[in-house]
Amino acid sequence: QCDNCNANRSPSAYLLDPDRDQYANNTDHEMTVLRIESTSGTELGMLSFFAVHGTSLNNTNELVSGDNKGYASYLFEKLKNPPGTLPGTGAFVAAFGQSNLGDVSPNTKGASCPDGTPCDFYNSTCGNPPRNQGCIATGPGVDQYDSMRIIGQMQQEAAMDLYNTATDVLTNEGVDYRYQYFDMQQINVSAEYTSTGQPGQTCVAAIGYSFAAGTTDGPGAFDFHQ
């Protein structure tokens, strides 16, 4: 597990989930690690899956960065490759991938307004009139770069524990995949889900309100409310 490594950025929406009592937390704390070795036992790399967005750095950052996932990879490879190996050039490759991250933020202090007060719980807005631009999540560090370092290191340490204690051996399993194409146009929508109160149909794809609003990890430029 990687506890305190992520936070739900829409807790009010999660409270509407009828199945929430089945889970101990409103985000997934489980991590999965695949340790990769050659047939002779040489360590080749690892693949980690954990649910957190690479958005410790918000949309004010102007530097190229792999964010918390990239930092976790950097730390892991630094420990597994010979001293002095330049980042990304070592034989051992550590990959930190995504799992069911959905609406999961690395900014574990949560969202607040510029004056330090909490954002509106349901709409993620600040001020009067309410606007979403000032509602920004932070933490756990003193700034976004410190937060990136902390969340990245926490993932690396959790992954290393799993890597060092891995016991289940996968042999001759192969690589499999699943995918499905689904046309989301012209789907019938019942009246209870439309703004008109009448049955409707979906249409050609367009950027929706939620996309324009952005998130508490980086609010949109327009005043769209959740």
C-alpha positions as protocol buffer text, in pm:
chain_id: "A"
residue {
  index: 1
  type: GLN
  ca { x: 0 y: 0 z: 0 }
}
residue {
  index: 2
  type: CYS
  ca { x: 91 y: 364 z: -35 }
}
residue {
  index: 3
  type: ASP
  ca { x: -104 y: 542 z: 237 }
}
residue {
  index: 4
  type: ASN
  ca { x: -128 y: 924 z: 238 }
}
residue {
  index: 5
  type: CYS
  ca { x: -9 y: 925 z: -125 }
}
residue {
  index: 6
  type: ASN
  ca { x: -334 y: 1041 z: -284 }
}
residue {
  index: 7
  type: ALA
  ca { x: -659 y: 1227 z: -219 }
}
residue {
  index: 8
  type: ASN
  ca { x: -1007 y: 1231 z: -370 }
}
residue {
  index: 9
  type: ARG
  ca { x: -1056 y: 1568 z: -539 }
}
residue {
  index: 10
  type: SER
  ca { x: -1433 y: 1528 z: -559 }
}
residue {
  index: 11
  type: PRO
  ca { x: -1529 y: 1393 z: -214 }
}
residue {
  index: 12
  type: SER
  ca { x: -1883 y: 1532 z: -240 }
}
residue {
  index: 13
  type: ALA
  ca { x: -1942 y: 1323 z: -552 }
}
residue {
  index: 14
  type: TYR
  ca { x: -1794 y: 1015 z: -387 }
}
residue {
  index: 15
  type: LEU
  ca { x: -2047 y: 1044 z: -104 }
}
residue {
  index: 16
  type: LEU
  ca { x: -2319 y: 972 z: -362 }
}
residue {
  index: 17
  type: ASP
  ca { x: -2167 y: 631 z: -442 }
}
residue {
  index: 18
  type: PRO
  ca { x: -2401 y: 365 z: -297 }
}
residue {
  index: 19
  type: ASP
  ca { x: -2112 y: 116 z: -279 }
}
residue {
  index: 20
  type: ARG
  ca { x: -1870 y: 338 z: -83 }
}
residue {
  index: 21
  type: ASP
  ca { x: -1916 y: 143 z: 242 }
}
residue {
  index: 22
  type: GLN
  ca { x: -1738 y: -151 z: 80 }
}
residue {
  index: 23
  type: TYR
  ca { x: -1408 y: 40 z: 90 }
}
residue {
  index: 24
  type: ALA
  ca { x: -1193 y: 170 z: 374 }
}
residue {
  index: 25
  type: ASN
  ca { x: -1093 y: 488 z: 190 }
}
residue {
  index: 26
  type: ASN
  ca { x: -1235 y: 715 z: -81 }
}
residue {
  index: 27
  type: THR
  ca { x: -925 y: 644 z: -294 }
}
residue {
  index: 28
  type: ASP
  ca { x: -743 y: 320 z: -372 }
}
residue {
  index: 29
  type: HIS
  ca { x: -427 y: 279 z: -164 }
}
residue {
  index: 30
  type: GLU
  ca { x: -321 y: -53 z: -318 }
}
residue {
  index: 31
  type: MET
  ca { x: -7 y: -72 z: -534 }
}
residue {
  index: 32
  type: THR
  ca { x: 87 y: -354 z: -771 }
}
residue {
  index: 33
  type: VAL
  ca { x: 449 y: -419 z: -869 }
}
residue {
  index: 34
  type: LEU
  ca { x: 582 y: -657 z: -1134 }
}
residue {
  index: 35
  type: ARG
  ca { x: 948 y: -752 z: -1084 }
}
residue {
  index: 36
  type: ILE
  ca { x: 1121 y: -843 z: -1411 }
}
residue {
  index: 37
  type: GLU
  ca { x: 1427 y: -1069 z: -1422 }
}
residue {
  index: 38
  type: SER
  ca { x: 1614 y: -1264 z: -1688 }
}
residue {
  index: 39
  type: THR
  ca { x: 1608 y: -1645 z: -1685 }
}
residue {
  index: 40
  type: SER
  ca { x: 1947 y: -1631 z: -1512 }
}
residue {
  index: 41
  type: GLY
  ca { x: 1810 y: -1411 z: -1234 }
}
residue {
  index: 42
  type: THR
  ca { x: 1954 y: -1078 z: -1349 }
}
residue {
  index: 43
  type: GLU
  ca { x: 1732 y: -789 z: -1244 }
}
residue {
  index: 44
  type: LEU
  ca { x: 1606 y: -609 z: -1555 }
}
residue {
  index: 45
  type: GLY
  ca { x: 1336 y: -375 z: -1433 }
}
residue {
  index: 46
  type: MET
  ca { x: 1003 y: -327 z: -1264 }
}
residue {
  index: 47
  type: LEU
  ca { x: 655 y: -202 z: -1345 }
}
residue {
  index: 48
  type: SER
  ca { x: 442 y: -36 z: -1077 }
}
residue {
  index: 49
  type: PHE
  ca { x: 74 y: 53 z: -1095 }
}
residue {
  index: 50
  type: PHE
  ca { x: -74 y: 302 z: -850 }
}
residue {
  index: 51
  type: ALA
  ca { x: -376 y: 533 z: -857 }
}
residue {
  index: 52
  type: VAL
  ca { x: -258 y: 895 z: -851 }
}
residue {
  index: 53
  type: HIS
  ca { x: -235 y: 1164 z: -1117 }
}
residue {
  index: 54
  type: GLY
  ca { x: 99 y: 1313 z: -1217 }
}
residue {
  index: 55
  type: THR
  ca { x: -28 y: 1660 z: -1129 }
}
residue {
  index: 56
  type: SER
  ca { x: 178 y: 1760 z: -827 }
}
residue {
  index: 57
  type: LEU
  ca { x: 298 y: 2036 z: -1059 }
}
residue {
  index: 58
  type: ASN
  ca { x: 0 y: 2254 z: -1150 }
}
residue {
  index: 59
  type: ASN
  ca { x: -62 y: 2466 z: -1458 }
}
residue {
  index: 60
  type: THR
  ca { x: 160 y: 2748 z: -1331 }
}
residue {
  index: 61
  type: ASN
  ca { x: 469 y: 2529 z: -1380 }
}
residue {
  index: 62
  type: GLU
  ca { x: 663 y: 2615 z: -1696 }
}
residue {
  index: 63
  type: LEU
  ca { x: 932 y: 2347 z: -1670 }
}
residue {
  index: 64
  type: VAL
  ca { x: 939 y: 2010 z: -1848 }
}
residue {
  index: 65
  type: SER
  ca { x: 894 y: 1738 z: -1586 }
}
residue {
  index: 66
  type: GLY
  ca { x: 792 y: 1377 z: -1538 }
}
residue {
  index: 67
  type: ASP
  ca { x: 615 y: 1491 z: -1219 }
}
residue {
  index: 68
  type: ASN
  ca { x: 579 y: 1252 z: -923 }
}
residue {
  index: 69
  type: LYS
  ca { x: 576 y: 936 z: -1139 }
}
residue {
  index: 70
  type: GLY
  ca { x: 893 y: 1041 z: -1318 }
}
residue {
  index: 71
  type: TYR
  ca { x: 1065 y: 1126 z: -991 }
}
residue {
  index: 72
  type: ALA
  ca { x: 972 y: 786 z: -847 }
}
residue {
  index: 73
  type: SER
  ca { x: 1124 y: 622 z: -1155 }
}
residue {
  index: 74
  type: TYR
  ca { x: 1438 y: 834 z: -1124 }
}
residue {
  index: 75
  type: LEU
  ca { x: 1488 y: 735 z: -759 }
}
residue {
  index: 76
  type: PHE
  ca { x: 1428 y: 364 z: -822 }
}
residue {
  index: 77
  type: GLU
  ca { x: 1667 y: 350 z: -1118 }
}
residue {
  index: 78
  type: LYS
  ca { x: 1931 y: 545 z: -926 }
}
residue {
  index: 79
  type: LEU
  ca { x: 1932 y: 271 z: -661 }
}
residue {
  index: 80
  type: LYS
  ca { x: 1941 y: -16 z: -913 }
}
residue {
  index: 81
  type: ASN
  ca { x: 2194 y: 114 z: -1166 }
}
residue {
  index: 82
  type: PRO
  ca { x: 2569 y: 167 z: -1104 }
}
residue {
  index: 83
  type: PRO
  ca { x: 2674 y: 492 z: -933 }
}
residue {
  index: 84
  type: GLY
  ca { x: 2722 y: 776 z: -1180 }
}
residue {
  index: 85
  type: THR
  ca { x: 2474 y: 638 z: -1434 }
}
residue {
  index: 86
  type: LEU
  ca { x: 2295 y: 926 z: -1604 }
}
residue {
  index: 87
  type: PRO
  ca { x: 1915 y: 926 z: -1570 }
}
residue {
  index: 88
  type: GLY
  ca { x: 1746 y: 716 z: -1837 }
}
residue {
  index: 89
  type: THR
  ca { x: 2066 y: 546 z: -1955 }
}
residue {
  index: 90
  type: GLY
  ca { x: 2093 y: 253 z: -1713 }
}
residue {
  index: 91
  type: ALA
  ca { x: 2021 y: -110 z: -1797 }
}
residue {
  index: 92
  type: PHE
  ca { x: 1761 y: -134 z: -1519 }
}
residue {
  index: 93
  type: VAL
  ca { x: 1432 y: 33 z: -1611 }
}
residue {
  index: 94
  type: ALA
  ca { x: 1174 y: 134 z: -1349 }
}
residue {
  index: 95
  type: ALA
  ca { x: 832 y: 230 z: -1486 }
}
residue {
  index: 96
  type: PHE
  ca { x: 564 y: 388 z: -1269 }
}
residue {
  index: 97
  type: GLY
  ca { x: 231 y: 357 z: -1448 }
}
residue {
  index: 98
  type: GLN
  ca { x: -127 y: 451 z: -1375 }
}
residue {
  index: 99
  type: SER
  ca { x: -408 y: 234 z: -1249 }
}
residue {
  index: 100
  type: ASN
  ca { x: -762 y: 340 z: -1150 }
}
residue {
  index: 101
  type: LEU
  ca { x: -665 y: 702 z: -1083 }
}
residue {
  index: 102
  type: GLY
  ca { x: -995 y: 860 z: -1200 }
}
residue {
  index: 103
  type: ASP
  ca { x: -1044 y: 1170 z: -983 }
}
residue {
  index: 104
  type: VAL
  ca { x: -742 y: 1103 z: -760 }
}
residue {
  index: 105
  type: SER
  ca { x: -500 y: 1387 z: -678 }
}
residue {
  index: 106
  type: PRO
  ca { x: -148 y: 1384 z: -532 }
}
residue {
  index: 107
  type: ASN
  ca { x: -221 y: 1715 z: -356 }
}
residue {
  index: 108
  type: THR
  ca { x: -305 y: 1563 z: -21 }
}
residue {
  index: 109
  type: LYS
  ca { x: -366 y: 1884 z: 176 }
}
residue {
  index: 110
  type: GLY
  ca { x: -679 y: 1931 z: -33 }
}
residue {
  index: 111
  type: ALA
  ca { x: -820 y: 2239 z: -200 }
}
residue {
  index: 112
  type: SER
  ca { x: -839 y: 2585 z: -45 }
}
residue {
  index: 113
  type: CYS
  ca { x: -905 y: 2945 z: -144 }
}
residue {
  index: 114
  type: PRO
  ca { x: -639 y: 3219 z: -170 }
}
residue {
  index: 115
  type: ASP
  ca { x: -723 y: 3341 z: 183 }
}
residue {
  index: 116
  type: GLY
  ca { x: -669 y: 2990 z: 325 }
}
residue {
  index: 117
  type: THR
  ca { x: -1036 y: 2907 z: 379 }
}
residue {
  index: 118
  type: PRO
  ca { x: -1178 y: 2581 z: 239 }
}
residue {
  index: 119
  type: CYS
  ca { x: -1337 y: 2583 z: -106 }
}
residue {
  index: 120
  type: ASP
  ca { x: -1710 y: 2526 z: -134 }
}
residue {
  index: 121
  type: PHE
  ca { x: -1746 y: 2153 z: -67 }
}
residue {
  index: 122
  type: TYR
  ca { x: -1992 y: 2085 z: -348 }
}
residue {
  index: 123
  type: ASN
  ca { x: -1886 y: 2327 z: -621 }
}
residue {
  index: 124
  type: SER
  ca { x: -1511 y: 2379 z: -559 }
}
residue {
  index: 125
  type: THR
  ca { x: -1547 y: 2758 z: -575 }
}
residue {
  index: 126
  type: CYS
  ca { x: -1425 y: 3057 z: -376 }
}
residue {
  index: 127
  type: GLY
  ca { x: -1557 y: 3403 z: -301 }
}
residue {
  index: 128
  type: ASN
  ca { x: -1877 y: 3591 z: -368 }
}
residue {
  index: 129
  type: PRO
  ca { x: -1973 y: 3568 z: -644 }
}
residue {
  index: 130
  type: PRO
  ca { x: -1836 y: 3212 z: -639 }
}
residue {
  index: 131
  type: ARG
  ca { x: -1561 y: 3137 z: -891 }
}
residue {
  index: 132
  type: ASN
  ca { x: -1357 y: 2824 z: -948 }
}
residue {
  index: 133
  type: GLN
  ca { x: -1024 y: 2983 z: -1044 }
}
residue {
  index: 134
  type: GLY
  ca { x: -904 y: 3037 z: -687 }
}
residue {
  index: 135
  type: CYS
  ca { x: -981 y: 2685 z: -563 }
}
residue {
  index: 136
  type: ILE
  ca { x: -647 y: 2504 z: -586 }
}
residue {
  index: 137
  type: ALA
  ca { x: -525 y: 2190 z: -410 }
}
residue {
  index: 138
  type: THR
  ca { x: -178 y: 2175 z: -253 }
}
residue {
  index: 139
  type: GLY
  ca { x: 45 y: 1952 z: -45 }
}
residue {
  index: 140
  type: PRO
  ca { x: 197 y: 1768 z: 112 }
}
residue {
  index: 141
  type: GLY
  ca { x: 508 y: 1985 z: 68 }
}
residue {
  index: 142
  type: VAL
  ca { x: 584 y: 2354 z: 112 }
}
residue {
  index: 143
  type: ASP
  ca { x: 537 y: 2417 z: -262 }
}
residue {
  index: 144
  type: GLN
  ca { x: 444 y: 2220 z: -573 }
}
residue {
  index: 145
  type: TYR
  ca { x: 802 y: 2101 z: -638 }
}
residue {
  index: 146
  type: ASP
  ca { x: 848 y: 1981 z: -282 }
}
residue {
  index: 147
  type: SER
  ca { x: 511 y: 1806 z: -306 }
}
residue {
  index: 148
  type: MET
  ca { x: 619 y: 1634 z: -627 }
}
residue {
  index: 149
  type: ARG
  ca { x: 935 y: 1511 z: -454 }
}
residue {
  index: 150
  type: ILE
  ca { x: 746 y: 1377 z: -150 }
}
residue {
  index: 151
  type: ILE
  ca { x: 474 y: 1193 z: -343 }
}
residue {
  index: 152
  type: GLY
  ca { x: 730 y: 1053 z: -586 }
}
residue {
  index: 153
  type: GLN
  ca { x: 953 y: 928 z: -305 }
}
residue {
  index: 154
  type: MET
  ca { x: 657 y: 771 z: -123 }
}
residue {
  index: 155
  type: GLN
  ca { x: 566 y: 577 z: -437 }
}
residue {
  index: 156
  type: GLN
  ca { x: 927 y: 469 z: -488 }
}
residue {
  index: 157
  type: GLU
  ca { x: 960 y: 346 z: -130 }
}
residue {
  index: 158
  type: ALA
  ca { x: 631 y: 154 z: -141 }
}
residue {
  index: 159
  type: ALA
  ca { x: 729 y: 0 z: -474 }
}
residue {
  index: 160
  type: MET
  ca { x: 1072 y: -100 z: -344 }
}
residue {
  index: 161
  type: ASP
  ca { x: 916 y: -280 z: -47 }
}
residue {
  index: 162
  type: LEU
  ca { x: 692 y: -477 z: -283 }
}
residue {
  index: 163
  type: TYR
  ca { x: 978 y: -540 z: -525 }
}
residue {
  index: 164
  type: ASN
  ca { x: 1202 y: -681 z: -251 }
}
residue {
  index: 165
  type: THR
  ca { x: 931 y: -908 z: -110 }
}
residue {
  index: 166
  type: ALA
  ca { x: 780 y: -1031 z: -438 }
}
residue {
  index: 167
  type: THR
  ca { x: 697 y: -1403 z: -418 }
}
residue {
  index: 168
  type: ASP
  ca { x: 440 y: -1486 z: -688 }
}
residue {
  index: 169
  type: VAL
  ca { x: 625 y: -1610 z: -997 }
}
residue {
  index: 170
  type: LEU
  ca { x: 472 y: -1561 z: -1342 }
}
residue {
  index: 171
  type: THR
  ca { x: 609 y: -1795 z: -1608 }
}
residue {
  index: 172
  type: ASN
  ca { x: 498 y: -1845 z: -1968 }
}
residue {
  index: 173
  type: GLU
  ca { x: 199 y: -1619 z: -1906 }
}
residue {
  index: 174
  type: GLY
  ca { x: 244 y: -1412 z: -2220 }
}
residue {
  index: 175
  type: VAL
  ca { x: 103 y: -1062 z: -2259 }
}
residue {
  index: 176
  type: ASP
  ca { x: -269 y: -1016 z: -2313 }
}
residue {
  index: 177
  type: TYR
  ca { x: -494 y: -714 z: -2354 }
}
residue {
  index: 178
  type: ARG
  ca { x: -856 y: -609 z: -2383 }
}
residue {
  index: 179
  type: TYR
  ca { x: -1011 y: -315 z: -2562 }
}
residue {
  index: 180
  type: GLN
  ca { x: -1351 y: -214 z: -2696 }
}
residue {
  index: 181
  type: TYR
  ca { x: -1470 y: 53 z: -2935 }
}
residue {
  index: 182
  type: PHE
  ca { x: -1803 y: 205 z: -2837 }
}
residue {
  index: 183
  type: ASP
  ca { x: -1989 y: 471 z: -3037 }
}
residue {
  index: 184
  type: MET
  ca { x: -2119 y: 726 z: -2787 }
}
residue {
  index: 185
  type: GLN
  ca { x: -2330 y: 913 z: -3046 }
}
residue {
  index: 186
  type: GLN
  ca { x: -2707 y: 872 z: -3082 }
}
residue {
  index: 187
  type: ILE
  ca { x: -2755 y: 687 z: -2755 }
}
residue {
  index: 188
  type: ASN
  ca { x: -3102 y: 722 z: -2605 }
}
residue {
  index: 189
  type: VAL
  ca { x: -3104 y: 911 z: -2273 }
}
residue {
  index: 190
  type: SER
  ca { x: -3400 y: 888 z: -2036 }
}
residue {
  index: 191
  type: ALA
  ca { x: -3581 y: 1203 z: -1925 }
}
residue {
  index: 192
  type: GLU
  ca { x: -3443 y: 1195 z: -1570 }
}
residue {
  index: 193
  type: TYR
  ca { x: -3093 y: 1268 z: -1705 }
}
residue {
  index: 194
  type: THR
  ca { x: -3175 y: 1552 z: -1948 }
}
residue {
  index: 195
  type: SER
  ca { x: -3201 y: 1926 z: -1885 }
}
residue {
  index: 196
  type: THR
  ca { x: -3536 y: 1943 z: -2065 }
}
residue {
  index: 197
  type: GLY
  ca { x: -3713 y: 1669 z: -1872 }
}
residue {
  index: 198
  type: GLN
  ca { x: -3779 y: 1493 z: -2204 }
}
residue {
  index: 199
  type: PRO
  ca { x: -3608 y: 1184 z: -2351 }
}
residue {
  index: 200
  type: GLY
  ca { x: -3308 y: 1277 z: -2563 }
}
residue {
  index: 201
  type: GLN
  ca { x: -3007 y: 1147 z: -2753 }
}
residue {
  index: 202
  type: THR
  ca { x: -2634 y: 1198 z: -2727 }
}
residue {
  index: 203
  type: CYS
  ca { x: -2468 y: 1397 z: -3005 }
}
residue {
  index: 204
  type: VAL
  ca { x: -2131 y: 1452 z: -3170 }
}
residue {
  index: 205
  type: ALA
  ca { x: -1855 y: 1477 z: -2909 }
}
residue {
  index: 206
  type: ALA
  ca { x: -1780 y: 1818 z: -2760 }
}
residue {
  index: 207
  type: ILE
  ca { x: -1580 y: 1957 z: -2471 }
}
residue {
  index: 208
  type: GLY
  ca { x: -1808 y: 1941 z: -2169 }
}
residue {
  index: 209
  type: TYR
  ca { x: -1851 y: 2158 z: -1861 }
}
residue {
  index: 210
  type: SER
  ca { x: -1627 y: 1938 z: -1649 }
}
residue {
  index: 211
  type: PHE
  ca { x: -1341 y: 1965 z: -1898 }
}
residue {
  index: 212
  type: ALA
  ca { x: -1371 y: 2342 z: -1921 }
}
residue {
  index: 213
  type: ALA
  ca { x: -1383 y: 2372 z: -1543 }
}
residue {
  index: 214
  type: GLY
  ca { x: -1054 y: 2187 z: -1503 }
}
residue {
  index: 215
  type: THR
  ca { x: -982 y: 2046 z: -1159 }
}
residue {
  index: 216
  type: THR
  ca { x: -855 y: 2160 z: -823 }
}
residue {
  index: 217
  type: ASP
  ca { x: -511 y: 2047 z: -947 }
}
residue {
  index: 218
  type: GLY
  ca { x: -537 y: 2314 z: -1216 }
}
residue {
  index: 219
  type: PRO
  ca { x: -860 y: 2515 z: -1258 }
}
residue {
  index: 220
  type: GLY
  ca { x: -981 y: 2609 z: -1604 }
}
residue {
  index: 221
  type: ALA
  ca { x: -965 y: 2962 z: -1743 }
}
residue {
  index: 222
  type: PHE
  ca { x: -1343 y: 2997 z: -1752 }
}
residue {
  index: 223
  type: ASP
  ca { x: -1584 y: 3014 z: -1464 }
}
residue {
  index: 224
  type: PHE
  ca { x: -1748 y: 2676 z: -1507 }
}
residue {
  index: 225
  type: HIS
  ca { x: -1870 y: 2523 z: -1182 }
}
residue {
  index: 226
  type: GLN
  ca { x: -1869 y: 2157 z: -1093 }
}
